[in-house]
Coordinates of C-alpha atoms and ligand atoms in Angstrom, one line a residue:
Chain A
M1 CA -3.1 -2.3 121.1
M2 CA -5.9 0.1 121.8
T3 CA -6.9 2.5 119.1
S4 CA -9.9 4.7 118.7
Q5 CA -11.5 5.4 115.4
S6 CA -14.1 7.7 114.1
S7 CA -16.1 8.4 111.0
P8 CA -17.5 11.9 111.5
R9 CA -20.3 13.1 109.2
T10 CA -19.5 16.8 109.3
L11 CA -16.4 18.8 108.7
E12 CA -16.8 20.6 112.0
E13 CA -16.8 17.3 113.9
A14 CA -13.8 16.1 111.9
L15 CA -11.9 19.2 112.7
R16 CA -12.8 19.0 116.4
R17 CA -11.4 15.5 116.6
L18 CA -8.2 16.6 114.9
S19 CA -7.7 19.5 117.3
E20 CA -8.4 17.3 120.3
D21 CA -6.0 14.7 119.1
P22 CA -3.4 16.1 116.7
A23 CA -1.8 12.6 116.4
C24 CA -4.8 11.2 114.7
I25 CA -4.5 10.3 111.1
P26 CA -7.0 11.5 108.5
I27 CA -7.7 8.7 106.0
A28 CA -9.5 8.8 102.7
G29 CA -9.0 6.1 100.0
C30 CA -6.2 4.5 102.0
T31 CA -4.3 3.6 98.9
D32 CA -1.2 5.4 100.2
W33 CA -1.8 5.2 103.9
M34 CA -2.5 1.4 104.2
I35 CA 0.8 0.6 102.6
G36 CA 2.9 3.0 104.8
A37 CA 1.0 2.1 107.9
R38 CA 1.6 -1.6 107.6
S39 CA 5.2 -1.4 106.6
S40 CA 6.1 0.8 109.5
G41 CA 5.0 -1.9 112.0
F42 CA 4.4 0.7 114.7
E43 CA 1.2 1.0 116.6
I44 CA -1.5 2.7 114.6
P45 CA -2.6 6.0 116.0
P46 CA -6.4 6.9 116.0
L47 CA -7.9 7.1 112.6
L48 CA -10.1 9.9 111.3
D49 CA -12.1 8.6 108.4
L50 CA -12.9 11.4 106.0
L51 CA -15.1 9.5 103.5
R52 CA -18.4 10.1 105.3
V53 CA -17.9 13.9 105.6
E54 CA -20.5 15.1 103.2
E55 CA -18.9 18.5 102.7
L56 CA -15.6 17.0 101.4
R57 CA -17.2 15.1 98.6
G58 CA -18.7 16.3 95.3
I59 CA -18.0 18.7 92.4
R60 CA -19.7 22.0 91.8
S61 CA -19.3 25.2 89.9
D62 CA -17.4 27.9 91.6
G63 CA -17.7 31.2 89.7
D64 CA -16.4 30.4 86.2
G65 CA -14.4 27.5 87.7
L66 CA -14.9 24.4 89.6
R67 CA -14.8 23.3 93.3
I68 CA -13.7 19.7 93.8
G69 CA -14.2 18.2 97.2
A70 CA -11.1 16.6 98.7
T71 CA -12.5 13.1 98.9
T72 CA -13.6 13.0 95.3
T73 CA -12.1 9.9 93.7
F74 CA -10.4 9.5 90.4
S75 CA -13.4 7.5 89.2
D76 CA -15.7 10.3 90.2
L77 CA -13.5 12.8 88.2
Q78 CA -13.7 10.7 85.1
Q79 CA -17.5 10.4 85.3
D80 CA -18.4 14.0 86.2
E81 CA -20.0 16.0 83.4
L82 CA -18.6 19.3 84.4
V83 CA -15.0 18.0 84.6
R84 CA -15.4 16.1 81.3
K85 CA -16.7 19.1 79.5
S86 CA -14.1 21.6 80.7
Y87 CA -11.0 19.9 82.1
P88 CA -10.2 17.0 79.8
V89 CA -6.6 17.2 81.1
L90 CA -7.8 16.2 84.6
V91 CA -10.0 13.4 83.2
Q92 CA -7.0 12.0 81.4
A93 CA -4.8 12.1 84.4
A94 CA -7.5 10.5 86.6
G95 CA -7.7 7.6 84.1
E96 CA -4.0 6.9 84.3
V97 CA -3.8 6.6 88.1
G98 CA -3.4 2.9 88.9
G99 CA -6.0 0.4 87.8
R100 CA -9.8 0.6 88.2
Q101 CA -9.7 -0.6 91.8
I102 CA -7.2 2.2 92.7
Q103 CA -9.3 4.8 90.8
N104 CA -12.4 3.8 92.7
R105 CA -10.8 4.5 96.0
A106 CA -7.9 7.0 95.5
T107 CA -8.9 10.6 96.2
L108 CA -7.7 13.8 94.7
G109 CA -7.1 15.2 98.2
G110 CA -5.1 12.1 99.1
N111 CA -2.9 12.5 96.0
V112 CA -2.3 16.2 96.9
V113 CA -1.5 15.7 100.6
N114 CA 0.5 12.6 100.1
A115 CA 2.8 14.9 98.1
S116 CA 4.7 12.3 96.1
P117 CA 6.8 14.0 93.4
A118 CA 5.2 11.3 91.1
G119 CA 1.6 12.1 92.0
D120 CA -0.2 12.3 88.6
S121 CA -2.7 14.9 89.4
L122 CA -0.1 17.4 90.7
P123 CA 1.3 18.6 87.4
V124 CA -2.2 19.0 86.2
L125 CA -3.2 21.2 89.1
L126 CA 0.0 23.2 88.6
A127 CA -0.8 23.7 84.9
L128 CA -4.4 24.7 85.7
D129 CA -3.1 27.2 88.3
A130 CA -5.5 25.6 90.9
E131 CA -5.9 26.7 94.5
V132 CA -6.4 24.4 97.5
E133 CA -8.8 25.2 100.3
V134 CA -7.8 24.1 103.8
A135 CA -9.8 24.3 107.0
S136 CA -9.1 24.2 110.7
L137 CA -11.3 25.1 113.7
E138 CA -10.0 28.7 113.2
G139 CA -11.5 28.9 109.7
R140 CA -10.7 28.4 106.1
R141 CA -7.9 29.6 103.9
R142 CA -7.0 29.3 100.2
I143 CA -3.5 28.6 99.1
P144 CA -2.2 28.8 95.5
F145 CA -1.5 25.2 94.5
R146 CA 2.0 26.2 93.3
D147 CA 2.9 27.1 96.9
F148 CA 1.4 24.0 98.5
H149 CA 4.3 21.6 98.1
T150 CA 7.2 23.2 100.0
A151 CA 9.9 20.5 99.9
Y152 CA 10.2 16.8 99.2
R153 CA 7.0 15.3 100.6
R154 CA 6.2 18.4 102.6
T155 CA 3.1 20.5 102.3
A156 CA 1.8 23.9 103.6
L157 CA -0.9 22.1 105.6
G158 CA -0.7 23.2 109.2
E159 CA -1.4 21.3 112.4
G160 CA -5.1 20.8 112.9
E161 CA -5.8 21.5 109.2
L162 CA -7.6 19.3 106.6
L163 CA -7.6 19.8 102.9
T164 CA -11.2 20.5 102.0
A165 CA -11.2 21.2 98.3
V166 CA -9.3 21.9 95.1
I167 CA -10.5 25.0 93.2
L168 CA -10.0 25.2 89.5
P169 CA -10.0 28.5 87.6
P170 CA -11.8 28.8 84.3
A171 CA -10.7 26.2 81.8
P172 CA -7.9 27.1 79.4
G173 CA -8.2 26.5 75.7
F174 CA -5.2 24.2 75.2
Q175 CA -4.8 21.3 77.7
S176 CA -2.5 18.4 77.4
F177 CA -1.4 15.5 79.6
R178 CA 1.3 12.9 79.2
K179 CA 2.5 10.2 81.6
V180 CA 5.5 8.0 80.9
G181 CA 5.6 4.8 82.9
T182 CA 6.9 1.3 82.6
R183 CA 3.6 0.1 81.1
Q184 CA 0.4 1.7 80.1
A185 CA -1.6 1.0 83.2
Q186 CA -0.9 0.9 86.9
A187 CA 2.6 2.2 86.8
I188 CA 4.1 5.0 88.8
S189 CA 5.3 7.8 86.6
K190 CA 8.9 8.2 85.4
V191 CA 7.9 11.5 83.9
V192 CA 4.5 13.2 84.0
V193 CA 3.7 16.5 82.3
A194 CA 0.7 18.7 82.0
I195 CA 0.5 21.8 79.8
C196 CA -2.2 24.5 79.8
A197 CA -2.2 27.5 77.6
E198 CA -4.1 29.7 75.1
N199 CA -3.4 29.7 71.4
Q200 CA -3.9 33.3 70.4
E201 CA -3.9 33.7 66.7
G202 CA -1.1 31.3 66.3
R203 CA 0.9 32.5 69.4
W204 CA 1.3 30.8 72.8
A205 CA -0.1 32.8 75.7
S206 CA -0.7 32.1 79.4
V207 CA 1.5 29.1 79.2
R208 CA 1.8 26.9 82.3
I209 CA 3.7 23.6 82.4
G210 CA 3.6 21.3 85.4
A211 CA 6.0 18.4 85.6
G212 CA 6.3 15.5 88.0
S213 CA 9.0 13.0 88.9
V214 CA 11.7 15.4 87.6
A215 CA 12.5 17.1 90.9
A216 CA 11.9 16.7 94.7
T217 CA 8.4 18.3 94.3
P218 CA 6.2 18.7 91.3
I219 CA 7.5 21.8 89.5
R220 CA 6.5 24.4 87.0
L221 CA 8.8 24.5 84.0
R222 CA 9.3 28.3 84.0
A223 CA 12.1 28.5 81.5
A224 CA 10.1 26.5 79.0
E225 CA 7.1 28.6 79.7
A226 CA 9.1 31.8 79.0
V227 CA 10.4 30.4 75.7
L228 CA 6.8 29.8 74.6
E229 CA 5.0 32.9 75.8
G230 CA 4.3 35.1 72.9
S231 CA 6.1 32.8 70.4
A232 CA 4.6 31.4 67.3
V233 CA 3.1 27.9 67.6
G234 CA 5.2 25.5 65.7
K235 CA 8.1 23.1 65.5
A236 CA 10.9 25.6 66.2
T237 CA 9.3 26.9 69.3
A238 CA 8.4 23.4 70.5
E239 CA 12.0 22.4 70.2
A240 CA 13.3 25.4 72.0
A241 CA 10.9 24.8 74.8
A242 CA 12.0 21.1 75.0
D243 CA 15.6 22.2 75.4
A244 CA 14.7 24.7 78.1
A245 CA 12.7 22.0 80.0
R246 CA 15.6 19.6 79.9
G247 CA 17.8 22.3 81.4
E248 CA 15.6 23.2 84.3
A249 CA 14.6 19.7 85.6
H250 CA 16.5 18.1 88.4
P251 CA 15.6 14.5 88.2
I252 CA 17.2 11.7 90.2
D253 CA 18.3 8.1 89.6
D254 CA 16.0 5.7 91.4
L255 CA 14.6 2.2 91.0
R256 CA 12.2 3.4 88.4
S257 CA 14.5 5.2 86.1
T258 CA 17.7 7.3 85.7
A259 CA 18.2 11.0 85.7
R260 CA 19.5 11.0 82.2
Y261 CA 16.6 9.1 80.8
R262 CA 14.1 11.3 82.6
S263 CA 15.7 14.6 81.3
W264 CA 15.7 13.2 77.8
V265 CA 12.2 11.9 77.9
L266 CA 10.9 15.2 79.5
G267 CA 12.2 17.1 76.5
R268 CA 10.6 14.7 74.0
V269 CA 7.3 14.7 75.9
V270 CA 7.1 18.5 76.0
R271 CA 8.0 18.8 72.4
R272 CA 5.4 16.3 71.3
M273 CA 2.7 17.7 73.5
L274 CA 3.2 21.2 72.0
L275 CA 2.9 19.8 68.5
S276 CA -0.2 17.8 69.2
Chain B
M1 CA -14.8 -1.0 117.3
R2 CA -18.0 -2.6 115.9
V3 CA -19.1 -2.3 112.3
A4 CA -22.2 -3.6 110.5
F5 CA -22.3 -4.2 106.7
T6 CA -23.8 -6.6 104.2
L7 CA -21.7 -9.4 102.9
N8 CA -22.9 -11.1 99.7
G9 CA -26.4 -9.8 100.6
R10 CA -26.5 -10.9 104.2
P11 CA -26.2 -8.4 107.1
V12 CA -23.2 -9.1 109.3
E13 CA -21.5 -7.4 112.2
V14 CA -17.9 -7.6 113.4
E15 CA -15.8 -6.3 116.2
G16 CA -12.2 -5.4 115.5
Q17 CA -9.4 -2.8 115.2
G18 CA -10.1 0.0 112.8
D19 CA -7.0 -0.7 110.8
E20 CA -7.8 -4.3 110.2
R21 CA -7.7 -5.2 106.5
L22 CA -11.0 -6.2 104.9
L23 CA -8.9 -9.0 103.3
D24 CA -8.1 -10.5 106.7
L25 CA -11.7 -10.1 107.9
L26 CA -13.0 -12.0 104.9
R27 CA -10.5 -14.8 105.1
R28 CA -10.1 -15.3 108.8
H29 CA -13.2 -14.1 110.4
F30 CA -15.8 -15.0 107.7
R31 CA -13.7 -18.0 106.3
L32 CA -14.4 -16.7 102.8
T33 CA -11.0 -17.8 101.4
G34 CA -11.9 -17.2 97.8
T35 CA -10.4 -13.7 98.0
K36 CA -6.7 -14.1 97.7
E37 CA -3.7 -12.1 99.0
G38 CA -1.0 -11.7 96.3
C39 CA 1.1 -8.7 97.1
G40 CA -0.7 -7.0 100.0
E41 CA 0.3 -3.6 98.4
G42 CA -2.4 -2.8 95.9
E43 CA -0.4 -4.0 92.9
C44 CA -1.8 -7.4 91.9
G45 CA -5.6 -7.2 92.2
A46 CA -5.9 -10.8 93.6
C47 CA -7.8 -9.4 96.6
T48 CA -10.4 -7.5 94.5
V49 CA -13.9 -7.4 95.9
L50 CA -16.9 -5.1 95.1
M51 CA -17.8 -2.5 97.6
D52 CA -21.1 -0.7 97.0
G53 CA -20.8 -2.1 93.5
A54 CA -17.3 -0.8 92.7
A55 CA -14.2 -2.9 92.4
V56 CA -11.8 -2.2 95.3
L57 CA -8.8 -3.9 96.9
S58 CA -9.5 -5.6 100.1
C59 CA -5.9 -5.4 101.2
L60 CA -6.1 -1.6 101.2
T61 CA -9.5 -1.3 102.8
P62 CA -9.6 -0.9 106.6
L63 CA -12.4 -2.0 108.9
V64 CA -13.1 1.5 110.0
Q65 CA -14.6 2.3 106.6
L66 CA -16.9 -0.7 106.3
D67 CA -19.9 0.4 108.3
G68 CA -23.1 0.4 106.2
R69 CA -21.3 -0.8 103.1
E70 CA -22.4 -3.6 100.7
L71 CA -19.6 -6.1 100.1
F72 CA -19.6 -8.7 97.4
T73 CA -17.0 -11.4 97.0
V74 CA -16.3 -14.2 94.5
E75 CA -18.4 -16.5 96.8
G76 CA -21.3 -14.2 96.2
L77 CA -20.7 -14.3 92.5
E78 CA -20.7 -18.1 92.5
A79 CA -23.9 -18.2 94.4
T80 CA -25.8 -16.6 91.5
T81 CA -26.9 -18.8 88.6
R82 CA -25.4 -16.6 85.9
G83 CA -22.3 -16.0 88.1
S84 CA -21.6 -19.7 88.5
Q85 CA -22.2 -20.3 84.8
F86 CA -19.8 -17.6 83.9
L87 CA -17.2 -19.1 86.2
E88 CA -17.6 -22.5 84.5
R89 CA -17.3 -20.9 81.0
F90 CA -14.3 -18.8 82.1
A91 CA -12.5 -21.9 83.3
A92 CA -13.4 -23.9 80.3
G93 CA -12.0 -21.2 78.1
G94 CA -8.6 -21.4 79.8
G95 CA -9.1 -18.2 81.7
T96 CA -7.6 -19.8 84.8
Q97 CA -4.5 -21.8 85.5
C98 CA -3.1 -21.7 89.0
G99 CA -6.2 -19.7 90.0
A100 CA -4.5 -17.2 92.3
C101 CA -5.6 -14.2 90.2
T102 CA -9.0 -15.7 89.3
P103 CA -11.3 -14.4 92.0
G104 CA -10.1 -10.9 91.4
I105 CA -10.2 -11.2 87.6
V106 CA -13.8 -12.6 87.5
L107 CA -15.1 -9.8 89.8
S108 CA -13.4 -7.1 87.7
A109 CA -14.8 -8.8 84.6
A110 CA -18.3 -9.3 86.1
R111 CA -18.4 -5.6 87.0
Y112 CA -17.3 -4.6 83.5
L113 CA -19.7 -7.0 81.8
S114 CA -22.6 -5.6 83.9
E115 CA -22.0 -2.0 83.0
T116 CA -20.9 -2.3 79.4
P117 CA -23.6 -3.1 76.8
V118 CA -21.1 -3.6 74.0
V119 CA -17.8 -5.1 75.1
D120 CA -14.5 -4.8 73.3
R121 CA -10.9 -6.0 73.9
N122 CA -9.7 -2.5 74.7
G123 CA -12.3 -2.0 77.4
I124 CA -11.6 -5.5 78.8
R125 CA -7.9 -4.7 79.0
R126 CA -8.6 -1.4 80.7
A127 CA -11.0 -3.0 83.2
L128 CA -8.4 -5.6 84.1
A129 CA -5.4 -3.2 84.2
G130 CA -5.3 -3.6 88.0
N131 CA -5.3 -7.4 87.9
I132 CA -2.1 -9.3 87.3
C133 CA -1.9 -12.9 86.1
R134 CA 1.4 -14.7 86.1
C135 CA 0.2 -17.8 84.3
T136 CA -2.1 -17.3 81.3
G137 CA -0.5 -14.4 79.4
Y138 CA -4.0 -12.8 79.5
E139 CA -5.0 -13.8 76.0
A140 CA -7.3 -16.6 77.2
I141 CA -8.7 -14.3 79.9
V142 CA -9.6 -11.6 77.4
K143 CA -11.1 -14.1 75.0
A144 CA -13.2 -15.7 77.7
I145 CA -14.6 -12.3 78.7
E146 CA -15.1 -11.3 75.1
A147 CA -17.1 -14.5 74.5
E148 CA -19.2 -13.9 77.6
G149 CA -20.0 -10.4 76.4
G150 CA -21.5 -11.9 73.2
R151 CA -24.0 -14.0 75.1
K152 CA -27.6 -13.1 75.8
D153 CA -27.4 -14.8 79.2
R154 CA -24.1 -13.2 80.2
V155 CA -23.2 -12.6 83.8
Q156 CA -25.2 -9.7 85.1
L157 CA -24.5 -8.2 88.5
A158 CA -26.9 -6.0 90.2
L159 CA -24.6 -3.1 90.6
H160 CA -26.1 -2.7 94.0
P161 CA -26.3 -6.1 95.8
S162 CA -29.7 -5.2 97.2
D163 CA -31.1 -5.4 93.7
P164 CA -34.1 -7.8 93.8
E165 CA -32.9 -9.8 90.8
L166 CA -29.8 -10.8 92.5
T167 CA -31.6 -11.8 95.7
E168 CA -34.0 -13.9 93.8
E169 CA -31.2 -15.7 92.0
R170 CA -29.3 -16.4 95.1
E171 CA -32.4 -18.0 96.7
S172 CA -33.1 -20.1 93.7
Ligands
FAD1 C1 -1.2 0.0 93.2 C2 -1.1 1.4 93.4 C3 -0.9 2.2 92.2 C4 -0.9 3.6 92.3 N1 -0.7 4.3 91.1 C5 -0.7 5.7 91.2 C6 -0.5 6.4 90.0 O1 -0.5 5.9 88.9 N2 -0.5 7.8 90.1 C7 -0.5 8.4 91.3 O2 -0.5 9.6 91.4 N3 -0.7 7.7 92.5 C8 -0.7 6.4 92.4 N4 -0.9 5.6 93.6 C9 -0.9 6.3 94.9 C10 -2.2 6.7 95.5 O3 -3.3 5.9 95.0 C11 -2.6 8.1 95.3 O4 -1.6 9.0 95.8 C12 -4.0 8.5 95.9 O5 -4.5 9.7 95.3 C13 -4.0 8.7 97.4 O6 -5.3 9.0 97.8 P1 -6.0 8.3 99.0 O7 -7.4 8.9 99.1 O8 -5.9 6.8 98.8 O9 -5.1 8.7 100.2 P2 -4.9 8.1 101.7 O10 -4.0 6.9 101.6 O11 -6.2 7.9 102.3 O12 -4.1 9.3 102.3 C14 -2.8 9.7 101.9 C15 -2.3 10.8 102.8 O13 -3.0 12.0 102.7 C16 -3.6 12.3 104.0 N5 -4.9 12.9 103.6 C17 -5.8 12.3 102.7 N6 -6.8 13.1 102.6 C18 -6.6 14.2 103.3 C19 -7.3 15.5 103.6 N7 -8.5 15.7 102.9 N8 -6.8 16.4 104.4 C20 -5.6 16.1 105.0 N9 -4.9 15.0 104.9 C21 -5.4 14.1 104.0 C22 -3.5 11.1 104.8 O14 -3.4 11.4 106.2 C23 -2.3 10.4 104.3 O15 -1.2 10.9 104.9 C24 -1.0 4.2 93.6 C25 -1.1 3.5 94.7 C26 -1.2 2.1 94.6 C27 -1.4 1.3 95.9
FES2 S1 -3.2 -8.4 97.6 FE1 -4.3 -6.7 97.3 S2 -3.6 -5.9 95.4 FE2 -2.3 -7.6 95.8
FES3 S1 -3.9 -18.2 86.7 FE1 -2.1 -18.1 87.9 S2 -1.9 -16.0 88.3 FE2 -3.5 -16.0 86.9

């Protein structure tokens, strides 16, 4: 088996490799890729290591928001002052992805491109109304995160494109994250929810709820959002939103849980988050 | 492809396929069999090593990413005075039974102890969340690490293996 590998230092170089050989596989933390690659048993195509591309790493201000490079790890996210100060919802999610060893390697970009409906950062990016930046040799474009996951494990990433960054808009006032798994650490989510909103003099505004593991892709819970928008913060509204959320999720039975359990838990989680 | 990195402080070079697992390199090529394979899927933590000071899983780390890195395994830990004393105390405290999880656990623990001035059970639990033990029920492990945290001469890793203190210790 002959394979060629490369660790480019610049984005330009990485994109050129990708366009010369569209079969090559971009790799970052390898926490998803190594498992799939080995279980498939096929010959491994050329690898394109992204970890040394300077431009893809790091976190910096972007207007009133934040630009997070694609290869930023979940450990980086937990340690970064800007993220800790303004986006606690993302810090919390990062801290619940696998154990330390996974957090030290797993990247935000890998989580997004891997496109598992259980990816823990995805509901957070939905709730924050993030954008993703992708690049090819032709140039860069930004895609609203809500349009990025098009179907089960499908993304809007085109041939020859790499995910370069996730862009966060200014931080919302209310942020909340809950993950329900089999145990507290290192468990894939059965249900994962993120809520971002403003509390305007006791009324909910700009409500966005992202949910994972309850449909083929991470989804916004639009019906629940509509119930909340403009309504008084409190128990009655929280319960109405929980009912709406149960109604709009389409979970499945799988080895981790059942559809009935997931719907039930989703409602409970949404209700509790709104009352916290 | 050829990669050069440091392994327990020594510069090494290997030739291999880019997708080769660090775990296999360590065990087969370098004959460092302290690092264990449990699941091979990132779940158990038995294959934990330190890369540039951070705990990572050698079963999920391919050769292509090793160039220029600093790798540290349980053999490196044992080669330091404080490291070997910690291993003795850890075993004496019942932290190990069959031993399959131990190399990974002691590296996660050593990293935690090196970066945490005041240790507590919650922190220990969190630091070990990615390490599974089928034998001990964890209590003895947590106790041993807690006790280590209370010592003045506790295990102290240079978070970068090129730190002179560590080199000095290894030579002594
Ligand atoms: C034990 C274990 C526990 C886990 N627990 C969790 C968990 O609790 N929550 C969770 O959400 N996930 C979990 N995961 C899954 C995984 O760690 C995450 O999805 C992680 O974020 C993937 O990132 P990575 O950098 O390792 O991706 P890689 O494995 O390197 O790549 C994943 C995919 O994305 C592509 N890719 C990566 N970066 C880019 C880019 N910049 N541009 C284009 N394509 C790219 C790769 O080609 C590949 O197809 C777990 C995995 C393991 C092994
Ligand atoms: S062998 Fe690597 S985590 Fe189990
Ligand atoms: S001592 Fe046997 S698995 Fe931990």
